Coordinates of C-alpha atoms and ligand atoms in Angstrom, one line a residue:
M429 CA -24.7 2.3 -15.9
P430 CA -25.4 3.0 -12.2
R431 CA -28.5 1.3 -11.0
F432 CA -29.2 3.6 -8.1
D433 CA -29.8 7.2 -7.7
D434 CA -29.6 8.5 -4.2
A435 CA -33.2 9.5 -4.3
D436 CA -34.2 5.9 -4.6
F437 CA -32.9 5.4 -1.0
G438 CA -34.4 8.6 0.5
V439 CA -30.8 10.1 0.4
D440 CA -31.0 13.8 -0.5
A441 CA -28.5 15.3 -2.5
A442 CA -26.3 16.9 0.2
P443 CA -27.2 20.5 0.8
S444 CA -24.4 22.9 1.7
G445 CA -23.5 22.4 5.4
A446 CA -25.0 18.8 5.5
R447 CA -23.2 16.2 7.5
S448 CA -22.4 13.9 4.6
P449 CA -19.1 11.9 4.3
R450 CA -18.5 13.8 1.0
D451 CA -18.4 17.2 2.8
H452 CA -15.6 16.8 5.2
R453 CA -12.4 15.9 3.5
S454 CA -10.6 19.3 4.3
V455 CA -11.8 19.3 7.9
A456 CA -9.5 18.0 10.7
G457 CA -10.7 14.5 11.8
S458 CA -13.3 14.5 9.2
L459 CA -14.4 11.6 6.9
P460 CA -13.1 11.5 3.4
I461 CA -14.7 12.0 0.0
P462 CA -14.7 8.8 -2.1
S463 CA -12.3 8.9 -5.0
D464 CA -14.8 8.0 -7.4
A465 CA -18.1 9.3 -6.3
N466 CA -20.2 7.5 -8.9
N467 CA -19.4 3.9 -7.6
T468 CA -21.1 4.0 -4.3
V469 CA -24.4 5.0 -2.7
E470 CA -25.0 5.8 0.9
I471 CA -27.9 4.1 2.5
P472 CA -29.4 5.6 5.7
A473 CA -28.3 3.6 8.8
T474 CA -31.0 1.7 10.8
R475 CA -29.0 1.6 14.1
S476 CA -27.5 4.5 16.0
S477 CA -23.8 4.9 15.7
I478 CA -23.2 5.2 19.4
S479 CA -22.0 2.3 21.4
D480 CA -24.2 -0.3 22.9
A481 CA -22.0 -0.9 25.8
A482 CA -22.9 2.1 27.9
Q483 CA -26.2 0.6 29.0
F484 CA -24.3 -2.4 30.3
M485 CA -21.7 -0.7 32.3
H486 CA -21.1 0.7 35.8
N487 CA -19.3 4.0 35.8
L488 CA -15.8 2.7 35.8
S489 CA -14.3 5.2 33.3
L490 CA -10.7 6.4 33.9
S491 CA -11.7 9.9 32.7
P492 CA -15.3 10.4 33.8
S493 CA -15.4 14.1 32.6
T494 CA -17.5 14.5 29.6
R495 CA -16.2 18.0 29.1
D496 CA -14.3 16.9 25.9
R497 CA -16.9 14.6 24.9
R498 CA -17.3 15.2 21.1
G499 CA -20.6 15.4 19.2
S500 CA -21.3 12.9 16.5
R501 CA -18.9 13.6 13.8
N502 CA -19.1 10.3 12.3
S503 CA -21.6 11.0 9.5
F504 CA -21.1 7.3 8.4
G505 CA -23.2 6.5 11.5
T506 CA -26.2 7.9 9.5
S507 CA -25.4 6.4 6.2
L508 CA -23.7 3.2 5.0
P509 CA -22.1 3.2 1.7
I510 CA -22.6 0.3 -0.5
P511 CA -21.6 -0.3 -4.2
R512 CA -24.1 1.0 -6.8
S513 CA -23.9 -2.3 -8.5
P514 CA -22.3 -5.7 -7.5
R515 CA -18.8 -5.9 -8.8
V516 CA -19.0 -9.2 -10.1
S517 CA -15.8 -9.3 -11.9
R518 CA -13.8 -8.7 -8.8
L519 CA -15.3 -11.4 -6.7
S520 CA -16.4 -14.1 -9.2
S521 CA -15.9 -17.7 -8.9
V522 CA -16.4 -20.0 -11.7
A523 CA -19.3 -21.9 -10.1
R524 CA -22.6 -21.6 -12.0
A525 CA -26.0 -22.8 -10.8
G526 CA -27.1 -25.7 -12.9
D527 CA -25.2 -28.1 -15.1
E528 CA -28.2 -29.9 -16.8
S529 CA -27.9 -31.7 -19.9
V530 CA -29.2 -30.2 -23.1
S531 CA -32.0 -32.7 -23.5
R532 CA -33.3 -31.9 -20.1
D533 CA -33.0 -28.2 -20.9
I534 CA -35.2 -28.7 -24.0
L535 CA -37.7 -30.9 -22.2
A536 CA -37.9 -28.2 -19.4
S537 CA -38.3 -25.4 -21.9
Q538 CA -41.2 -27.3 -23.5
I539 CA -42.9 -27.8 -20.2
Q540 CA -42.3 -24.2 -19.3
D541 CA -43.9 -23.0 -22.6
M542 CA -47.0 -25.0 -21.5
S543 CA -47.3 -23.5 -18.1
Q544 CA -46.6 -19.8 -18.5
E545 CA -48.6 -18.6 -15.5
K546 CA -46.6 -20.8 -13.1
V547 CA -43.4 -19.8 -14.8
A548 CA -44.1 -16.2 -14.3
A549 CA -45.0 -16.8 -10.6
A550 CA -41.7 -18.8 -10.2
K551 CA -39.8 -15.9 -11.7
N552 CA -41.6 -13.5 -9.5
M553 CA -40.5 -15.1 -6.3
A554 CA -37.2 -15.5 -4.8
F555 CA -35.5 -16.6 -1.6
A556 CA -32.6 -15.0 0.5
F557 CA -31.1 -17.8 2.8
D558 CA -29.3 -17.2 5.9
I559 CA -26.5 -19.8 6.2
D560 CA -25.5 -20.5 9.7
G561 CA -28.6 -22.2 11.4
V562 CA -30.5 -22.5 8.2
L563 CA -28.2 -24.2 5.6
C564 CA -25.4 -25.4 7.8
H565 CA -23.9 -25.6 11.3
G566 CA -20.3 -24.4 10.9
L567 CA -19.0 -27.0 8.3
E568 CA -21.9 -29.4 8.9
P569 CA -24.9 -29.2 6.3
I570 CA -28.3 -29.2 7.5
E571 CA -29.7 -32.1 5.6
E572 CA -33.0 -30.6 4.4
A573 CA -30.9 -27.7 2.9
K574 CA -29.5 -29.9 0.2
E575 CA -32.8 -31.0 -1.2
T576 CA -34.1 -27.5 -0.8
L577 CA -31.3 -26.1 -3.1
R578 CA -31.6 -29.0 -5.5
M579 CA -35.2 -28.2 -5.9
L580 CA -34.6 -24.6 -6.4
N581 CA -32.0 -25.3 -9.0
G582 CA -34.4 -27.1 -11.3
D583 CA -35.5 -30.3 -9.5
N584 CA -39.2 -29.4 -9.7
E585 CA -42.0 -30.0 -11.9
L586 CA -41.2 -27.2 -14.3
G587 CA -37.5 -27.8 -14.3
I588 CA -37.1 -24.1 -13.6
K589 CA -34.6 -22.3 -11.5
I590 CA -36.3 -20.4 -8.7
P591 CA -34.1 -17.4 -7.9
H592 CA -32.3 -17.5 -4.5
I593 CA -29.3 -15.8 -3.0
L594 CA -27.5 -16.5 0.2
L595 CA -27.3 -13.6 2.7
T596 CA -25.1 -14.3 5.6
N597 CA -23.6 -12.3 8.4
G598 CA -20.7 -14.7 8.4
G599 CA -17.3 -13.8 6.7
G600 CA -13.6 -14.0 7.1
K601 CA -12.7 -15.6 3.8
T602 CA -13.2 -14.6 0.0
E603 CA -16.5 -15.0 -1.5
A604 CA -14.9 -17.5 -3.9
A605 CA -13.4 -19.6 -1.1
R606 CA -16.6 -19.6 0.8
C607 CA -18.7 -20.5 -2.1
K608 CA -16.4 -23.3 -3.1
Q609 CA -16.7 -24.7 0.4
L610 CA -20.4 -24.3 0.6
S611 CA -21.0 -25.9 -2.8
E612 CA -19.0 -29.0 -1.5
I613 CA -21.0 -29.1 1.7
L614 CA -24.3 -28.6 0.3
E615 CA -23.7 -30.6 -2.9
Q616 CA -25.2 -27.8 -5.1
P617 CA -23.3 -25.1 -7.1
I618 CA -23.2 -21.8 -5.4
S619 CA -22.0 -18.8 -7.3
T620 CA -20.4 -15.7 -5.9
D621 CA -22.9 -13.9 -8.0
Q622 CA -25.7 -15.1 -5.7
F623 CA -23.8 -14.7 -2.4
I624 CA -23.4 -11.9 0.1
Q625 CA -21.2 -12.2 3.2
S626 CA -21.5 -9.5 6.0
H627 CA -18.5 -7.6 4.6
T628 CA -19.4 -7.9 0.9
P629 CA -21.0 -4.5 0.6
M630 CA -18.3 -3.0 2.6
Q631 CA -16.2 -3.0 -0.6
A632 CA -17.7 0.4 -1.1
L633 CA -15.5 1.8 1.6
S634 CA -12.5 1.3 -0.5
E635 CA -13.7 4.5 -2.3
Y636 CA -13.2 6.3 0.9
Y637 CA -10.2 4.9 2.6
E638 CA -6.8 3.7 1.4
T639 CA -5.0 2.4 4.5
V640 CA -7.0 0.1 6.7
L641 CA -6.5 -2.2 9.6
V642 CA -8.5 -5.3 8.9
C643 CA -9.4 -7.7 11.8
G644 CA -10.9 -11.2 12.2
G645 CA -11.0 -14.6 10.6
E646 CA -8.7 -17.5 10.3
G647 CA -5.0 -16.9 9.5
Q648 CA -4.5 -13.9 7.3
A649 CA -7.3 -14.7 4.9
I650 CA -9.1 -11.3 5.2
R651 CA -5.9 -9.6 3.7
E652 CA -7.0 -11.0 0.4
V653 CA -10.6 -10.2 1.0
A654 CA -9.9 -6.5 1.7
E655 CA -7.3 -6.5 -1.3
N656 CA -10.1 -7.9 -3.6
Y657 CA -12.4 -5.1 -2.5
G658 CA -9.9 -2.6 -3.7
F659 CA -8.4 -1.3 -0.6
K660 CA -4.9 -0.1 -1.7
N661 CA -2.9 -0.5 1.7
V662 CA -4.3 -3.3 3.8
V663 CA -2.7 -4.0 7.1
H664 CA -3.3 -7.2 9.1
P665 CA -2.8 -7.3 13.0
K666 CA 0.0 -9.9 12.5
D667 CA 1.9 -7.3 10.2
I668 CA 2.1 -5.0 13.3
L669 CA 3.1 -8.0 15.6
A670 CA 5.8 -8.9 13.0
W671 CA 7.1 -5.3 13.3
D672 CA 6.9 -5.1 17.1
P673 CA 5.5 -8.1 19.1
T674 CA 5.5 -5.9 22.3
V675 CA 2.4 -4.1 21.0
S676 CA 0.4 -7.0 22.4
P677 CA 1.6 -8.5 25.7
W678 CA -1.0 -11.2 25.6
G679 CA -1.3 -11.9 21.9
F680 CA 0.3 -14.8 19.9
F681 CA 2.5 -14.8 17.0
T682 CA 3.5 -18.1 15.4
E683 CA 6.1 -19.0 12.9
E684 CA 3.3 -19.6 10.3
D685 CA 2.1 -16.0 11.2
R686 CA 5.5 -14.6 10.5
L687 CA 5.9 -16.3 7.1
E688 CA 2.7 -14.5 5.9
A689 CA 3.0 -11.3 7.7
K690 CA 4.1 -8.0 5.9
P691 CA 5.9 -6.0 8.6
R692 CA 7.0 -2.4 7.7
D693 CA 7.7 0.8 9.8
F694 CA 4.4 1.4 11.2
T695 CA 5.5 4.8 12.8
K696 CA 5.3 6.1 9.1
V697 CA 1.8 4.6 8.4
K698 CA -1.2 6.7 8.6
F699 CA -4.4 4.5 9.1
D700 CA -7.6 5.8 7.7
A701 CA -10.1 3.3 9.3
I702 CA -10.5 0.0 11.1
L703 CA -12.5 -2.7 9.5
V704 CA -13.5 -5.7 11.8
F705 CA -14.6 -8.2 9.1
A706 CA -15.2 -11.3 11.2
D707 CA -14.7 -13.0 14.6
S708 CA -11.3 -12.4 16.1
R709 CA -8.9 -15.4 16.5
D710 CA -6.6 -13.3 18.8
Y711 CA -8.8 -11.1 21.0
A712 CA -5.9 -9.7 23.0
T713 CA -4.1 -8.3 19.9
D714 CA -7.2 -7.2 18.1
F715 CA -8.6 -5.4 21.3
Q716 CA -5.2 -3.7 21.8
L717 CA -4.7 -2.5 18.3
C718 CA -8.2 -1.3 17.9
I719 CA -7.9 0.7 21.1
D720 CA -4.4 1.8 20.0
L721 CA -5.6 3.2 16.6
L722 CA -9.0 4.5 17.9
L723 CA -7.2 6.7 20.6
A724 CA -4.2 7.7 18.1
E725 CA -3.7 11.0 16.6
N726 CA -5.1 10.7 13.0
G727 CA -4.5 7.0 12.8
K728 CA -0.7 7.1 13.6
M729 CA 0.6 4.3 15.9
L730 CA 2.3 4.9 19.2
T731 CA 0.4 8.3 19.4
R732 CA -2.3 9.4 21.7
S733 CA -4.8 12.2 20.5
K734 CA -6.0 14.8 22.8
N735 CA -8.6 15.8 20.3
P736 CA -11.4 13.3 19.9
N737 CA -12.0 14.7 16.3
E738 CA -8.7 13.3 15.2
R739 CA -9.8 9.8 15.8
I740 CA -10.4 7.4 12.9
P741 CA -13.7 5.5 12.3
I742 CA -14.2 1.8 13.0
Y743 CA -16.5 -0.5 11.0
F744 CA -18.0 -3.8 12.0
S745 CA -19.3 -6.2 9.3
Q746 CA -22.1 -7.3 11.4
G747 CA -23.7 -7.2 15.0
D748 CA -24.9 -10.6 15.9
L749 CA -24.2 -11.4 19.6
I750 CA -24.7 -15.2 19.3
F751 CA -24.8 -17.8 16.6
P752 CA -25.4 -21.5 16.2
T753 CA -22.6 -24.0 15.9
N754 CA -22.2 -27.6 16.1
H755 CA -21.6 -27.2 19.9
K756 CA -24.2 -29.2 21.8
G757 CA -25.0 -26.5 24.4
P758 CA -26.4 -23.2 24.1
T759 CA -25.5 -20.8 21.1
R760 CA -22.0 -19.4 21.0
L761 CA -20.8 -15.7 21.2
T762 CA -19.8 -14.0 18.1
L763 CA -18.7 -10.6 16.7
G764 CA -21.4 -8.6 18.5
A765 CA -19.7 -9.9 21.9
F766 CA -16.3 -8.6 20.6
R767 CA -17.6 -5.2 19.6
I768 CA -19.5 -4.7 23.0
A769 CA -16.4 -5.6 24.8
L770 CA -14.4 -3.2 22.8
E771 CA -17.0 -0.5 23.4
A772 CA -16.7 -1.1 27.1
Q773 CA -13.0 -0.7 27.0
Y774 CA -13.2 2.5 25.0
K775 CA -15.7 4.0 27.5
A776 CA -13.6 3.0 30.5
L777 CA -10.5 4.5 29.0
T778 CA -12.0 7.7 27.6
G779 CA -15.3 8.3 29.4
E780 CA -16.9 8.6 26.0
D781 CA -19.2 6.3 24.1
M782 CA -17.4 4.7 21.1
E783 CA -18.8 5.6 17.7
R784 CA -19.0 2.8 15.2
V785 CA -20.9 1.6 12.1
I786 CA -22.3 -1.8 11.8
Y787 CA -23.0 -3.5 8.5
G788 CA -24.8 -6.8 8.0
K789 CA -28.4 -7.9 8.7
P790 CA -30.5 -6.3 9.9
E791 CA -29.1 -3.1 8.3
R792 CA -31.1 -1.7 5.4
A793 CA -28.0 -1.3 3.4
T794 CA -27.4 -5.0 3.3
Y795 CA -31.0 -5.7 2.1
T796 CA -30.7 -2.9 -0.4
Y797 CA -27.5 -4.5 -1.8
A798 CA -29.2 -8.0 -1.7
D799 CA -32.0 -6.6 -4.0
E800 CA -29.3 -5.5 -6.5
V801 CA -27.6 -8.9 -6.3
L802 CA -30.9 -10.7 -6.9
R803 CA -31.7 -8.5 -9.9
S804 CA -28.2 -9.2 -11.5
W805 CA -28.8 -13.0 -10.6
M806 CA -32.1 -12.9 -12.4
Q807 CA -30.3 -11.5 -15.4
Q808 CA -27.9 -14.5 -15.2
I809 CA -30.4 -17.3 -14.8
H810 CA -33.4 -16.0 -16.6
N811 CA -31.9 -13.3 -18.8
E812 CA -34.4 -10.9 -17.2
N813 CA -33.4 -7.6 -15.6
T814 CA -36.2 -7.6 -13.0
L815 CA -36.4 -7.9 -9.3
P816 CA -38.9 -10.6 -8.1
Q817 CA -41.8 -9.1 -6.0
N818 CA -42.3 -12.0 -3.5
I819 CA -39.0 -12.3 -1.7
Y820 CA -38.7 -14.8 1.3
M821 CA -36.1 -14.4 3.9
I822 CA -35.3 -17.7 5.6
G823 CA -33.6 -17.2 8.8
D824 CA -32.9 -18.6 12.2
N825 CA -32.2 -15.4 14.1
P826 CA -35.1 -13.1 14.9
M827 CA -32.7 -10.2 15.9
S828 CA -31.0 -10.0 12.4
D829 CA -32.7 -12.0 9.6
I830 CA -36.3 -11.5 10.6
I831 CA -36.3 -8.0 11.9
G832 CA -34.3 -7.0 9.0
G833 CA -36.6 -8.8 6.5
N834 CA -39.7 -7.4 8.1
M835 CA -38.4 -3.8 8.0
Y836 CA -37.5 -4.2 4.4
G837 CA -41.0 -5.5 3.3
W838 CA -39.9 -9.0 2.6
N839 CA -41.8 -12.2 3.7
T840 CA -40.0 -13.6 6.6
C841 CA -39.8 -17.3 7.7
L842 CA -38.1 -18.4 11.0
V843 CA -36.7 -21.8 11.3
R844 CA -36.0 -23.8 14.4
T845 CA -32.6 -25.2 13.3
G846 CA -30.4 -22.4 14.7
V847 CA -30.6 -19.5 17.2
F848 CA -34.4 -19.7 17.6
Q849 CA -35.7 -22.8 19.1
G850 CA -39.1 -21.8 20.3
E851 CA -42.5 -23.4 19.5
D852 CA -44.4 -20.3 18.7
N853 CA -43.4 -17.2 16.8
D854 CA -40.8 -14.9 18.3
P855 CA -42.7 -12.5 20.4
Q856 CA -40.5 -9.5 19.8
N857 CA -39.7 -10.0 16.0
P858 CA -42.2 -12.5 14.7
A859 CA -41.8 -13.8 11.3
N860 CA -44.7 -12.6 9.1
F861 CA -44.9 -15.8 7.0
G862 CA -44.4 -18.1 10.0
V863 CA -42.3 -20.6 11.9
F864 CA -41.1 -23.9 10.4
D865 CA -39.1 -26.8 11.5
N866 CA -36.4 -26.4 8.8
V867 CA -35.5 -24.7 5.5
L868 CA -37.2 -27.3 3.4
E869 CA -40.6 -26.7 5.1
A870 CA -40.4 -23.1 4.9
V871 CA -39.5 -23.1 1.1
K872 CA -42.2 -25.7 0.3
A873 CA -44.8 -23.5 2.1
A874 CA -43.7 -20.4 0.2
V875 CA -43.6 -22.2 -3.3
R876 CA -47.1 -23.6 -2.7
K877 CA -48.3 -20.2 -1.9
E878 CA -46.9 -18.7 -5.1
L879 CA -47.2 -21.6 -7.4
G880 CA -50.1 -23.6 -6.0
Q881 CA -50.7 -26.2 -3.6
E882 CA -50.3 -29.0 -6.0
F883 CA -46.8 -27.9 -7.1
K884 CA -44.5 -30.9 -7.4
F885 CA -41.1 -30.6 -5.7
K886 CA -39.4 -33.2 -8.1
W887 CA -38.4 -33.1 -11.9
N888 CA -39.9 -36.0 -13.8
P889 CA -37.6 -37.0 -16.6
K890 CA -40.3 -38.9 -18.2
V891 CA -42.8 -36.0 -18.4
N892 CA -44.7 -35.8 -21.7
P893 CA -44.9 -32.0 -22.6
V894 CA -47.8 -32.8 -25.0
V895 CA -50.2 -33.8 -22.2
H896 CA -48.7 -31.4 -19.7
G897 CA -50.2 -27.9 -19.4
E898 CA -51.7 -25.4 -16.9
G899 CA -53.3 -27.1 -14.0
Q900 CA -51.9 -30.6 -14.9
S901 CA -49.3 -32.4 -13.0
A902 CA -45.9 -33.1 -14.5
I903 CA -45.6 -36.4 -12.7
E904 CA -47.0 -39.1 -14.6
Ligands
G3P918 O1 -21.2 -14.8 13.3 C1 -22.5 -15.0 13.1 C2 -22.7 -15.5 11.8 O2 -22.0 -16.6 11.5 C3 -24.1 -15.7 11.4 O3 -24.2 -16.1 10.1 O4 -25.4 -17.1 8.2 O5 -26.5 -17.0 10.4 O6 -26.2 -14.9 9.1 P1 -25.6 -16.3 9.4
MG919 MG1 -28.2 -17.7 11.1

C-alpha cells in the first residue's frame, strides 16, 4: 500500500497546464512521466533550481547574450521525487540491530512491563544521526559514537531499543557496503533499513529516466548503486573513456578502469539525465562529460544543441560545500564545490545559469523520506507502525543538518566534532535543542528530557524485575 498521498506533502494533483514532471513527455526537451506513477511522490523543493555560481562570478561568458536564455523548464526544480515507501528488498543487508540472548530479552521485557510510561516515551522518541563529523571522521570512528549506539541498541536501564536512523549526505557506494563498513568501524550492527545516504531517495528517479550518466565515488562502485536503484541503462564516465579516451584530455584511465568499464558506441546512446551521486575522483573527466551532455542535443554525445530546451537535466545528491575529515587543518571541500565549479563553467560557456536539482540534507524531500524509513524501522524493532513524535537530529553542519531539521520541525542538536567548532550556537542556523561537545552528550540530554533525569545509560544484567518499577532505578 502506498504510504503517501500527494496531498500529504502539499502537492496538488496537477491541474491541466501545470508544470509537473508528469505533464511533459510529449513536448520537446521536456521531462518524462514516470513509468509507474504509483511508486513515487514529488516533494516541493526547498532550494531554487537555478545555479548558485552566478553570484560568485565576473561576467566572463563566451556568449553574453541572454536572448536565447530559456525560462525554467525544469519542473524537477520545484519538486523532488522520492519513493512512496522505502524499497527495503532492493537495498537490504543482512545486518540487524541487536543480537541479545534470549534470557536477556526475557528479563528486559519483564522490566519494560513494569515501566510502561518510560517505555512509551522511549518509543516516542528517535534520533537521526549525521555520520561525517558526528559518528566518524572518514574511516575513523568518533569514540563517543560507539557508546551512543550501544546504549540506543539496548544497553540502558530498560534494555530497550531507542529508534534511530543514520541520515548522511555521504554516498558513493551501495547502502549494504556502507552499512557493513560502518558496523565494523562503530562496533554496532547498522542495517540498511535504518540508513539513508544522500542518493538513497534518488532511486525514485529510475521511474523517470532509463539511460543515465552516473558520476562520483571510488572506482566504479556507483554503477552498482544505480543499477540497484532500478536504472535500466547506467553509464559510468569510465565507460565513455574506454570508448574514446580523447573525450577527456586531462582525465586518467588505468588498466583497472579498463577491466571494469563497459564501452559501447556512445554515438548511438541517448542520455536521459546526469546523476552526480558522490565526490568526483576524476574532476577533469566528470566536468568535461557533464558539460558535453548538458550542452548536447537531447543527450547525444558529440552533438551541440542550439535549443536550450533540448538539454537534459542534472541532479546532485547533496549540496554540502565542506566536510570534516581526518585532515588536521581546516575542513575539506566536497560535492558542493564541484557543483559550483560546474555551474561556473556552464555559465561561462553559455551565458545562462545552469539549472540543477540538489537532493540531500537540508532538502525537505530527504527529511520526508527519513520519516518513512523511521516508521518502517519502528515496525521492525517494535512491531509498531508509528512515527515517533520527538525526533532529534544530531549534526555537525548548521548549513545542512541543522537548518534542515529546524525547517522540518525536528529537535536539533549541533555537535562540536565536525564542521562546527564554535563555543556558542551557530548564529545563522542555531540548533534548537542546543550545542554539545559530542554525540553522546547530545543523546544523553535528549534521553533525559524524554525519559527522566535519572535514566540510566547502562543495562544491568542483575536487575531484579520484582523490585523494579516506575520511578525505581534498574541499577541495584
Ligand atoms: O560530502 C559530505 C558528506 O560526506 C557529509 O556527510 O554524514 O556529514 O552528512 P554527513
Ligand atoms: Mg556531517
